[in-house]
XYZ file of C-alpha atoms in Angstrom:
219
model
C -78.133 82.228 -62.358
C -81.149 84.402 -61.588
C -80.867 88.181 -62.225
C -84.457 89.081 -61.429
C -85.975 90.174 -58.132
C -88.623 87.670 -56.991
C -91.384 88.281 -54.470
C -91.840 85.046 -52.490
C -94.472 86.282 -50.004
C -96.356 89.493 -49.297
C -99.036 90.767 -46.927
C -99.884 94.200 -45.575
C -97.005 94.149 -43.019
C -94.045 92.426 -44.596
C -92.564 91.025 -47.778
C -90.092 88.201 -48.495
C -88.055 88.564 -51.666
C -85.097 87.065 -53.501
C -82.248 89.607 -53.990
C -80.011 88.947 -57.006
C -76.263 89.557 -57.191
C -75.250 93.163 -57.869
C -78.287 94.778 -56.211
C -78.001 96.815 -53.003
C -80.243 95.572 -50.178
C -80.852 99.135 -48.925
C -81.890 102.268 -50.832
C -79.306 103.875 -53.088
C -80.181 106.921 -55.190
C -77.841 105.974 -58.043
C -77.640 102.177 -58.180
C -80.031 99.221 -58.439
C -81.514 98.596 -54.969
C -84.169 96.394 -53.455
C -86.553 99.059 -52.014
C -86.869 100.738 -55.423
C -87.182 97.469 -57.347
C -89.814 96.134 -54.903
C -91.746 99.382 -55.189
C -91.945 98.846 -58.958
C -92.498 95.080 -58.885
C -94.914 94.717 -55.934
C -96.405 98.173 -55.641
C -94.998 98.686 -52.143
C -94.177 102.126 -50.848
C -92.474 102.662 -48.536
C -90.290 99.549 -48.127
C -88.344 99.339 -44.858
C -85.040 97.396 -44.822
C -84.538 95.591 -41.477
C -81.307 93.689 -42.301
C -78.528 93.781 -44.886
C -77.171 91.467 -47.525
C -73.962 92.406 -49.329
C -74.323 93.605 -52.923
C -72.073 90.683 -53.874
C -74.424 88.109 -52.210
C -77.699 86.725 -53.451
C -80.625 85.263 -51.553
C -83.737 85.557 -49.440
C -84.484 88.751 -47.501
C -87.389 90.109 -45.411
C -88.625 93.707 -45.691
C -91.192 95.548 -43.559
C -94.051 97.428 -45.159
C -94.963 99.562 -42.096
C -93.046 101.339 -39.340
C -94.549 99.051 -36.713
C -93.506 95.943 -38.606
C -90.038 97.405 -39.096
C -89.638 97.890 -35.361
C -90.859 94.380 -34.580
C -88.719 92.678 -37.234
C -85.627 94.671 -36.244
C -86.110 93.622 -32.606
C -86.500 90.004 -33.673
C -83.265 90.147 -35.636
C -81.429 91.706 -32.689
C -82.796 88.928 -30.439
C -81.767 86.174 -32.856
C -85.391 85.180 -33.529
C -84.976 85.206 -37.288
C -82.967 82.182 -38.381
C -80.664 82.823 -41.325
C -79.142 79.914 -43.214
C -76.634 80.313 -45.992
C -75.040 78.040 -48.637
C -71.452 78.675 -49.596
C -68.753 77.034 -51.692
C -65.303 77.358 -50.088
C -61.813 76.377 -51.157
C -60.611 73.447 -49.077
C -62.351 71.387 -46.409
C -63.202 72.439 -42.823
C -62.095 70.227 -39.960
C -64.952 67.919 -39.013
C -68.281 67.485 -40.747
C -69.743 70.299 -38.641
C -68.545 72.901 -36.216
C -68.753 76.441 -34.848
C -66.446 79.427 -35.341
C -66.153 82.304 -32.912
C -63.930 85.288 -33.770
C -63.379 88.948 -32.998
C -63.944 91.034 -36.118
C -62.945 94.587 -36.958
C -64.486 96.231 -40.010
C -62.324 98.894 -41.694
C -64.815 101.226 -43.392
C -62.061 102.980 -45.391
C -60.909 99.685 -46.931
C -64.392 98.112 -46.878
C -62.866 94.963 -45.416
C -63.214 92.976 -42.198
C -60.336 91.472 -40.248
C -60.058 88.834 -37.544
C -58.256 90.392 -34.555
C -57.005 88.939 -31.268
C -58.100 91.587 -28.747
C -61.219 93.611 -28.071
C -61.026 97.329 -28.747
C -63.264 100.058 -30.090
C -65.109 98.823 -33.190
C -64.374 95.131 -32.578
C -67.357 92.792 -32.377
C -67.734 89.083 -31.677
C -68.807 86.939 -34.659
C -70.297 83.455 -34.382
C -71.505 80.928 -36.926
C -72.173 77.235 -37.238
C -71.375 75.184 -40.320
C -72.088 71.771 -41.822
C -70.130 70.243 -44.701
C -72.633 68.946 -47.228
C -70.198 67.664 -49.881
C -66.542 67.945 -50.967
C -65.403 67.483 -54.573
C -62.191 67.855 -56.555
C -61.618 70.925 -58.763
C -58.440 71.439 -60.852
C -56.281 69.552 -58.423
C -57.805 71.188 -55.346
C -60.803 70.469 -53.175
C -63.878 72.642 -52.801
C -66.671 72.137 -50.293
C -70.360 73.004 -50.207
C -71.359 74.242 -46.752
C -74.571 75.030 -44.960
C -73.982 77.894 -42.572
C -76.177 79.320 -39.801
C -75.330 82.845 -38.719
C -75.523 83.422 -34.974
C -74.410 87.073 -35.350
C -74.641 89.418 -38.320
C -71.328 91.134 -38.908
C -70.091 92.798 -42.101
C -68.543 90.193 -44.429
C -68.713 87.741 -41.528
C -68.927 84.443 -43.438
C -66.355 85.588 -45.964
C -63.674 86.619 -43.440
C -64.265 83.818 -40.878
C -63.556 81.145 -43.508
C -60.862 83.106 -45.307
C -58.979 83.555 -42.021
C -58.778 79.738 -41.847
C -57.388 79.560 -45.418
C -60.755 78.579 -46.872
C -61.931 81.636 -48.861
C -65.243 81.496 -50.625
C -64.878 80.607 -54.293
C -64.789 83.793 -56.364
C -64.082 86.066 -53.401
C -60.894 87.790 -54.562
C -61.097 90.417 -51.807
C -60.498 87.695 -49.240
C -57.983 85.633 -51.126
C -59.836 83.225 -53.450
C -57.699 81.895 -56.293
C -60.584 80.255 -58.144
C -62.215 82.604 -60.654
C -66.043 82.881 -60.727
C -68.557 85.418 -61.961
C -69.732 86.023 -58.415
C -68.874 85.129 -54.848
C -70.385 81.679 -54.264
C -72.586 82.648 -51.295
C -76.377 82.573 -51.001
C -78.830 83.448 -48.252
C -80.735 80.240 -48.792
C -83.300 80.174 -46.001
C -85.158 82.530 -43.631
C -87.326 81.147 -40.840
C -89.230 83.172 -38.271
C -92.585 83.729 -36.560
C -94.752 86.404 -38.173
C -94.625 89.355 -35.802
C -98.364 90.034 -36.069
C -100.131 86.737 -36.799
C -97.787 84.307 -35.000
C -97.635 82.124 -38.105
C -94.440 80.134 -38.608
C -92.839 81.247 -41.846
C -89.955 79.676 -43.759
C -88.677 80.585 -47.224
C -85.909 79.065 -49.270
C -83.932 79.741 -52.450
C -81.799 77.190 -54.214
C -78.775 78.802 -55.939
C -78.039 77.733 -59.519
C -74.615 79.363 -60.014
C -71.773 77.544 -61.759
C -70.055 76.139 -58.685
C -73.199 75.311 -56.721
C -74.353 73.176 -59.688
C -71.170 71.073 -59.520
C -72.427 69.386 -56.361
C -74.966 66.570 -56.268
C -78.469 67.678 -55.202
């Protein structure tokens, strides 16, 4: 498992970095956070967050290094022009080798937890993702599956709650019902692909997780 921030790409407008577990993706005055760590590691100031990754999730993120780049990247994210691919280990096996989930999610800020609900109301947002089952193996009398997931929307705890609501919580995710202990939730932002907002260059960056349960699957 990697506990160090890594800079994967940097120019005068944006920066791609690996965020470790336990680090906030946005600025926090009292806890380890990516803008502060990137300022120290890459000499960037200011660093503009344009999307979030849960503190309990690791993986690849993009940051803007200017206000103009922040506006452009934020617009691209809203328009779905930045492709986000995740790897996750879940308890159980989804139906079919690939599929798509669409749910209505409500995030309770007081409980810091998302819920799948049946009807639209204030605060409820649609959540969509696509998944592919890469491999399924046995673990202590149960089955666990390695999935590749493409987010089509970016809701709080989206991957975690959409699978947990189908009785397939992510391994190590006690908040959403996992019964398999792990040091961390087995979820990684494994790939970001997009067109550079200034140069038009096609960019793609990957990170291969090395956590305990990811390593159980064949490469």
